[in-house]
Coordinates of C-alpha atoms in Angstrom, one line a residue:
Chain V
X1 CA 0.2 0.3 0.0
X2 CA 1.5 3.1 -1.2
X3 CA 0.2 6.1 0.6
X4 CA -0.4 9.4 -0.7
X5 CA -2.5 12.2 1.1
X6 CA -1.3 12.0 5.3
X7 CA -2.8 14.1 8.3
X8 CA -0.7 17.5 8.5
X9 CA 1.4 18.4 10.4
X10 CA -1.2 20.3 12.7
X11 CA -3.2 18.0 13.3
X12 CA -0.1 15.3 13.7
X13 CA 0.3 17.4 16.8
X14 CA -3.2 18.0 18.3
X15 CA -2.9 14.9 18.1
X16 CA -0.2 14.4 19.7
X17 CA -1.4 17.1 22.6
X18 CA -4.9 15.3 22.1
X19 CA -6.7 18.2 21.3
X20 CA -8.5 16.3 18.6
X21 CA -12.6 14.7 19.7
X22 CA -12.6 11.9 19.7
X23 CA -14.2 10.7 15.7
X24 CA -10.6 13.2 14.1
X25 CA -8.9 10.6 16.9
X26 CA -10.1 7.0 15.8
X27 CA -9.7 8.8 11.7
X28 CA -6.0 9.2 12.3
X29 CA -4.8 6.7 14.6
X30 CA -6.4 4.5 11.8
X31 CA -4.5 6.2 9.6
X32 CA -0.9 5.7 12.5
X33 CA -2.1 2.3 11.6
X34 CA -1.3 1.6 8.6
X35 CA 1.1 4.0 8.2
X36 CA 5.5 4.5 8.9
X37 CA 6.1 8.1 8.1
X38 CA 3.2 9.5 10.0
X39 CA 4.5 6.7 13.3
X40 CA 7.2 8.4 13.0
X41 CA 6.5 12.1 12.5
X42 CA 3.9 10.8 15.5
X43 CA 6.9 10.0 17.2
X44 CA 8.4 13.4 17.3
X45 CA 5.2 14.9 17.8
X46 CA 5.1 13.0 21.7
X47 CA 8.7 14.0 21.5
X48 CA 7.3 16.7 21.7
X49 CA 5.1 16.8 24.1
X50 CA 8.3 15.0 27.0
X51 CA 10.7 17.7 26.7
X52 CA 7.1 20.2 26.8
X53 CA 6.5 18.1 30.8
X54 CA 9.8 17.9 31.6
X55 CA 10.5 21.9 31.3
X56 CA 7.8 22.5 34.1
X57 CA 8.0 24.5 36.6
X58 CA 7.6 21.7 38.9
X59 CA 4.5 22.4 41.6
X60 CA 4.3 22.0 45.0
X61 CA 2.5 18.5 46.7
X62 CA 0.5 18.5 49.5
X63 CA 2.6 16.9 52.4
X64 CA 1.7 13.6 52.5
X65 CA 1.5 12.9 48.9
X66 CA 4.3 10.5 48.8
X67 CA 2.8 8.4 51.7
X68 CA -0.3 8.1 50.0
X69 CA 1.5 7.6 47.1
X70 CA 3.2 4.9 47.8
X71 CA 0.7 3.0 49.6
X72 CA -2.0 2.8 47.1
X73 CA 1.4 0.5 45.5
X74 CA 0.9 -1.4 47.5
X75 CA -3.1 -2.0 46.7
X76 CA -1.8 -1.7 43.1
X77 CA -0.8 -5.2 40.8
X78 CA 1.7 -4.5 38.0
X79 CA 0.8 -6.2 34.3
X80 CA 2.1 -7.8 32.3
X81 CA 3.8 -7.3 29.5
X82 CA 1.2 -7.8 26.5
X83 CA 2.1 -9.4 22.7
X84 CA 2.1 -5.6 20.1
X85 CA -1.5 -5.8 18.8
X86 CA -2.2 -6.5 15.0
X87 CA -2.3 -3.7 12.9
X88 CA -5.7 -5.4 11.3
X89 CA -8.9 -6.7 13.2
X90 CA -12.5 -7.7 11.4
X91 CA -11.1 -6.0 7.7
X92 CA -10.0 -2.4 8.8
X93 CA -6.8 -0.9 11.6
X94 CA -7.5 -1.8 14.4
X95 CA -8.1 1.5 15.6
X96 CA -10.9 1.2 14.3
X97 CA -11.9 -2.1 14.7
X98 CA -12.3 -1.5 18.4
X99 CA -15.4 0.1 17.3
X100 CA -16.8 -1.9 15.1
X101 CA -19.0 -5.1 16.2
X102 CA -18.8 -7.0 13.4
X103 CA -16.4 -8.1 10.8
X104 CA -16.5 -5.1 7.3
X105 CA -17.6 -6.9 5.4
X106 CA -20.8 -8.0 7.0
X107 CA -21.9 -3.8 8.1
X108 CA -25.3 -3.3 8.0
X109 CA -25.4 -0.6 5.0
X110 CA -28.2 1.7 5.7
X111 CA -29.5 3.6 2.6
X112 CA -28.2 7.6 2.9
X113 CA -28.6 8.8 -0.9
X114 CA -28.7 7.7 -4.7
X115 CA -25.8 5.4 -4.7
X116 CA -24.5 6.3 -0.8
X117 CA -24.9 3.9 1.4
X118 CA -24.1 5.1 5.5
X119 CA -22.4 3.5 9.3
X120 CA -22.7 5.1 11.9
X121 CA -20.2 4.5 14.8
X122 CA -20.9 5.5 18.3
X123 CA -18.5 7.9 20.2
X124 CA -18.5 8.5 23.8
X125 CA -20.0 12.5 22.9
X126 CA -21.6 12.1 20.5
X127 CA -23.3 15.5 19.0
X128 CA -19.6 16.3 18.8
X129 CA -19.3 15.9 15.5
X130 CA -19.8 12.0 14.1
X131 CA -18.2 9.5 12.9
X132 CA -19.8 6.9 10.3
X133 CA -18.8 4.6 7.6
X134 CA -19.8 5.2 4.2
X135 CA -20.2 3.0 0.6
X136 CA -20.4 5.0 -2.5
X137 CA -21.5 3.3 -5.5
X138 CA -18.2 3.7 -8.4
X139 CA -18.8 7.0 -10.5
X140 CA -20.9 8.5 -7.2
X141 CA -20.9 12.4 -7.1
X142 CA -21.2 14.1 -3.1
X143 CA -22.4 17.2 -3.0
X144 CA -20.2 19.8 -3.1
X145 CA -19.3 21.3 0.5
X146 CA -16.9 22.9 3.2
X147 CA -15.9 22.6 6.7
X148 CA -16.7 23.9 9.3
X149 CA -14.3 22.7 11.5
X150 CA -13.2 19.3 10.6
X151 CA -13.3 16.8 8.0
X152 CA -10.9 13.8 7.8
X153 CA -11.6 11.2 5.2
X154 CA -9.2 7.9 5.4
X155 CA -9.9 5.6 2.6
X156 CA -10.2 1.5 3.4
X157 CA -11.5 -0.2 -0.4
X158 CA -11.5 1.2 -3.4
X159 CA -10.5 5.6 -4.1
X160 CA -12.0 7.8 -4.5
X161 CA -10.4 11.6 -6.6
X162 CA -11.8 16.0 -5.6
X163 CA -10.2 19.1 -6.5
X164 CA -7.1 18.1 -4.7
X165 CA -6.3 14.5 -5.9
X166 CA -6.8 10.1 -6.1
X167 CA -7.5 8.9 -2.8
X168 CA -6.7 5.2 -2.6
X169 CA -7.0 2.6 0.9
X170 CA -5.4 4.2 3.6
X171 CA -4.8 7.8 2.3
X172 CA -6.5 10.9 4.3
X173 CA -8.0 13.8 3.6
X174 CA -7.5 16.5 6.3
X175 CA -9.6 19.4 4.8
X176 CA -10.6 22.6 7.1
X177 CA -12.7 26.0 6.8
X178 CA -9.7 26.5 4.1
X179 CA -11.5 24.3 2.4
X180 CA -14.3 23.1 0.5
X181 CA -14.3 20.1 -1.9
X182 CA -16.7 18.0 -4.3
X183 CA -15.1 14.2 -4.3
X184 CA -16.1 11.8 -6.4
X185 CA -16.1 8.4 -5.7
X186 CA -13.8 6.1 -9.1
X187 CA -15.8 4.0 -11.5
X188 CA -14.4 0.4 -10.8
X189 CA -15.5 -0.8 -7.7
X190 CA -17.5 0.8 -4.3
X191 CA -15.1 3.0 -2.1
X192 CA -15.5 2.2 1.7
X193 CA -14.2 5.1 4.0
X194 CA -14.4 6.3 7.8
X195 CA -15.6 10.1 7.8
X196 CA -15.2 12.4 11.0
X197 CA -16.0 15.8 11.0
X198 CA -15.7 17.8 14.1
X199 CA -17.7 20.3 12.7
X200 CA -22.1 20.3 10.6
X201 CA -20.8 20.0 6.9
X202 CA -22.0 23.5 4.3
X203 CA -23.7 22.4 1.0
X204 CA -23.1 24.5 -2.2
X205 CA -25.7 22.8 -3.6
X206 CA -28.5 25.5 -4.6
X207 CA -30.9 22.2 -4.7
X208 CA -31.3 21.5 -0.9
X209 CA -32.8 18.1 -1.8
X210 CA -30.0 17.0 -2.7
X211 CA -28.2 18.3 0.3
X212 CA -31.2 17.3 2.3
X213 CA -29.6 13.9 2.8
X214 CA -26.6 15.0 3.9
X215 CA -27.1 17.2 6.6
X216 CA -26.6 15.4 9.4
X217 CA -23.0 15.3 8.5
Chain U
X1 CA 24.2 2.4 16.5
X2 CA 27.6 0.1 16.9
X3 CA 29.0 3.0 19.4
X4 CA 28.8 2.0 22.8
X5 CA 27.1 3.3 24.5
X6 CA 28.7 4.0 28.4
X7 CA 30.8 6.1 25.5
X8 CA 28.8 8.2 23.8
X9 CA 27.5 8.9 27.0
X10 CA 30.8 10.2 27.8
X11 CA 31.7 12.1 24.8
X12 CA 28.7 14.0 25.3
X13 CA 29.6 15.4 28.7
X14 CA 33.3 16.1 27.5
X15 CA 32.0 18.2 25.2
X16 CA 28.8 20.7 27.7
X17 CA 28.4 19.7 31.7
X18 CA 24.8 20.1 31.6
X19 CA 23.6 18.5 28.4
X20 CA 25.6 15.4 30.1
X21 CA 23.4 15.6 32.6
X22 CA 20.0 16.2 31.4
X23 CA 20.6 12.4 28.8
X24 CA 22.4 10.9 32.5
X25 CA 18.5 11.8 33.6
X26 CA 16.8 11.1 31.4
X27 CA 19.1 7.1 30.9
X28 CA 18.9 7.1 34.0
X29 CA 14.7 7.4 34.1
X30 CA 14.7 5.1 31.7
X31 CA 16.5 2.6 33.8
X32 CA 14.5 2.7 36.7
X33 CA 10.8 2.4 34.5
X34 CA 12.9 -1.1 33.9
X35 CA 13.1 -1.9 37.5
X36 CA 9.7 -0.9 38.4
X37 CA 8.3 -3.3 35.3
X38 CA 11.3 -6.2 35.8
X39 CA 10.8 -6.5 39.6
X40 CA 8.2 -3.9 41.3
X41 CA 11.4 -1.9 42.8
X42 CA 10.2 0.8 45.2
X43 CA 13.1 2.3 44.9
X44 CA 12.9 3.5 41.3
X45 CA 9.5 3.9 41.1
X46 CA 9.6 6.9 43.6
X47 CA 12.8 8.2 42.1
X48 CA 10.1 9.1 39.3
X49 CA 7.8 10.0 41.3
X50 CA 9.9 12.3 43.0
X51 CA 11.0 13.7 39.6
X52 CA 8.4 13.5 37.6
X53 CA 5.3 14.5 40.1
X54 CA 5.2 18.0 40.7
X55 CA 5.8 17.8 36.8
X56 CA 2.4 16.6 36.0
X57 CA 0.6 18.7 38.2
X58 CA 1.3 21.1 37.1
X59 CA 0.6 19.8 33.8
X60 CA -2.5 19.0 35.1
X61 CA -3.1 23.0 36.5
X62 CA -2.6 24.4 33.3
X63 CA -5.7 22.2 31.3
X64 CA -7.7 23.9 33.7
X65 CA -8.5 21.6 36.8
X66 CA -9.1 22.7 40.8
X67 CA -5.4 22.1 42.3
X68 CA -7.0 19.1 44.8
X69 CA -7.8 18.2 41.1
X70 CA -4.6 17.9 39.6
X71 CA -2.3 15.8 42.2
X72 CA -5.8 13.0 42.1
X73 CA -4.8 13.2 38.0
X74 CA -1.3 12.9 38.6
X75 CA -1.6 10.3 41.5
X76 CA -3.7 8.7 38.9
X77 CA -1.2 9.1 36.4
X78 CA 2.0 7.9 38.4
X79 CA -0.4 5.3 39.6
X80 CA -0.7 3.8 35.5
X81 CA 2.8 4.0 35.4
X82 CA 3.6 1.6 38.6
X83 CA 1.3 -0.6 36.5
X84 CA 2.3 -0.2 33.2
X85 CA 6.2 -0.5 32.9
X86 CA 5.8 -3.2 31.4
X87 CA 4.4 -2.2 28.4
X88 CA 7.3 0.2 28.0
X89 CA 9.6 0.0 25.5
X90 CA 12.8 1.7 25.3
X91 CA 14.3 1.7 21.9
X92 CA 10.4 3.6 20.5
X93 CA 10.0 6.8 23.8
X94 CA 12.5 8.2 26.9
X95 CA 10.8 7.7 29.6
X96 CA 8.9 12.0 29.4
X97 CA 7.6 10.5 26.2
X98 CA 6.3 7.7 27.7
X99 CA 4.7 9.1 31.4
X100 CA 3.7 13.0 29.2
X101 CA 1.3 10.2 26.7
X102 CA -0.1 8.2 30.2
X103 CA -0.8 11.4 31.8
X104 CA -2.1 13.2 28.3
X105 CA -5.1 10.2 28.3
X106 CA -5.5 10.0 31.8
X107 CA -6.4 13.4 31.1
X108 CA -8.1 13.7 27.5
X109 CA -10.8 10.8 29.7
X110 CA -11.1 13.1 33.2
X111 CA -11.3 16.7 32.3
X112 CA -12.0 16.6 28.6
X113 CA -14.7 13.6 29.5
X114 CA -13.5 12.5 25.9
X115 CA -12.5 9.7 24.6
X116 CA -9.8 8.2 22.2
X117 CA -8.9 5.0 20.5
X118 CA -6.6 2.9 23.0
X119 CA -4.9 0.9 21.0
X120 CA -0.8 1.2 21.5
X121 CA 0.1 3.3 17.9
X122 CA 3.7 3.1 18.7
X123 CA 3.2 -0.7 19.6
X124 CA 2.4 -1.5 16.0
X125 CA 6.1 -0.6 14.9
X126 CA 8.0 -3.9 15.5
X127 CA 11.0 -3.3 18.3
X128 CA 14.9 -2.1 17.7
X129 CA 16.6 -5.6 18.5
X130 CA 18.7 -3.3 19.6
X131 CA 20.1 -4.1 23.5
X132 CA 17.9 -2.3 25.5
X133 CA 21.2 -0.6 26.8
X134 CA 21.8 1.0 23.2
X135 CA 18.3 1.8 23.2
X136 CA 17.4 3.6 26.0
X137 CA 20.6 5.9 25.3
X138 CA 20.0 6.5 21.2
X139 CA 16.6 7.4 23.4
X140 CA 18.9 9.4 25.7
X141 CA 19.8 11.5 23.3
X142 CA 17.1 12.2 21.0
X143 CA 15.4 13.3 23.6
X144 CA 18.5 15.6 24.8
X145 CA 17.9 17.1 20.9
X146 CA 14.5 17.0 21.1
X147 CA 14.2 19.4 24.7
X148 CA 17.4 21.5 22.9
X149 CA 15.8 22.0 19.7
X150 CA 11.8 23.6 21.4
X151 CA 13.8 25.3 23.7
X152 CA 14.7 26.7 20.7
X153 CA 11.7 28.0 19.1
X154 CA 10.7 31.3 18.5
X155 CA 7.9 33.3 20.8
X156 CA 5.1 32.7 17.9
X157 CA 6.4 29.0 17.1
X158 CA 6.7 29.0 21.7
X159 CA 3.2 29.7 21.7
X160 CA 1.3 28.4 20.1
X161 CA 2.3 24.9 20.8
X162 CA 2.3 26.2 24.8
X163 CA -1.9 26.2 24.0
X164 CA -1.9 23.3 22.1
X165 CA 0.1 20.5 24.5
X166 CA -0.4 22.3 27.8
X167 CA -4.3 24.3 27.9
X168 CA -5.2 21.7 25.3
X169 CA -7.1 23.9 23.2
X170 CA -8.2 22.6 19.8
X171 CA -6.6 24.8 16.3
X172 CA -10.0 26.7 16.7
X173 CA -9.7 28.7 20.2
X174 CA -5.7 29.1 19.5
X175 CA -7.8 30.7 16.3
X176 CA -9.7 32.7 18.6
X177 CA -7.2 33.3 22.0
X178 CA -4.7 35.0 19.7
X179 CA -7.0 36.5 17.2
X180 CA -4.5 35.4 14.2
X181 CA -6.5 33.0 11.8
X182 CA -6.7 29.2 11.7
X183 CA -4.0 28.9 9.0
X184 CA -1.6 30.8 10.2
X185 CA -2.1 28.8 13.7
X186 CA -1.4 25.3 11.3
X187 CA 1.7 27.3 10.2
X188 CA 3.8 27.4 12.7
X189 CA 2.9 24.4 14.6
X190 CA 4.2 23.3 11.3
X191 CA 7.4 25.9 11.4
X192 CA 7.9 24.9 15.3
X193 CA 7.5 20.3 14.3
X194 CA 10.0 20.7 11.4
X195 CA 13.0 22.0 13.4
X196 CA 12.0 19.8 15.6
X197 CA 12.1 17.0 12.9
X198 CA 15.8 18.6 11.6
X199 CA 16.8 18.4 14.6
X200 CA 17.0 14.6 14.7
X201 CA 17.7 14.8 10.9
X202 CA 20.8 16.3 11.8
X203 CA 21.4 13.8 14.6
X204 CA 21.0 10.7 12.5
X205 CA 23.0 12.2 9.4
X206 CA 26.0 12.8 11.9
X207 CA 25.3 8.8 13.5
X208 CA 29.2 7.2 12.0
X209 CA 26.3 3.8 11.6

């Protein structure tokens, strides 16, 4: 798998800082599971966090804190080392597999619009953006839209194209409020994507009924 | 690679005593984690506690925790260090970086009431077959490079980095706080990241192997 589209450096820093919402984090983590380059970059971004914490002025702790800590150690068994996780499960990158209760092949898709099916995934704070799988029939164009917040799209199967290029499995489209786009599934096979947003989309179409099925995105 | 770790440390020592003290300290913390993992060494753990606990409490306070809440979160983070020490891999992170990721994940859970995927992405990379001692020295030198690169960031880049890592602000909130465009926030973060990556690349190029 040759990956050509990656999360921006700023997005990897947000992921390392812990400031991305859950849905966006799942998409980035799923890309990371597939992309050695971004894992190396994430490590550098986390090293920045380590260096910053080291440089923080120490807080004065309450007296008795050390003894309280020692007492808690007595009550806490240490965990054994574990085998590294497999990079994929249920036919998808491992971070996504934890959100799926079925294999990708058996997802109970729901019709969303002509040529588009969806499967919503549950996050801890639904309402703060969305996380869902989309399955787009070959050649289907989604309505042109802009983003009020971030929209991360990871291709799992097939491919799509937009103004910025062609996205194949493992590629992540990292879009924010500065860029609109109109994704079109390529003609050869269904395109299955994992998509997260942290704010509702804005549609550019003059025909609201075309956008209607997508308004919950 | 292929260098004698003790030699490397000694050479660094001759270079710059303050810097080599930081590298030696970083190596010591990684060894403490190993001792906690291998034999539940409480003294080694308390060495980590004395250094990191007051800093983690500051980290939690910066994200908006009250002093009492910050101390609770810090204790939970240090307890996770105790429980999970066997998962620490010196080939993948310095002690400070690994402890940062544990504290960050707890902070997301408890302060933002949000979650994030639990898979340890770093664990997907095959462990370096080199022995632990060499990996520990490499990680300590790497951490030192990053520390110096971060300390040398221009003020406007350091500011967005701190607002992201410490205050836990998403990019649009950083833009609003500083009254600058979102694109400027992202380009400052990108420039800062490039400086750090550049410092790490210098290290690789300077490596005789």
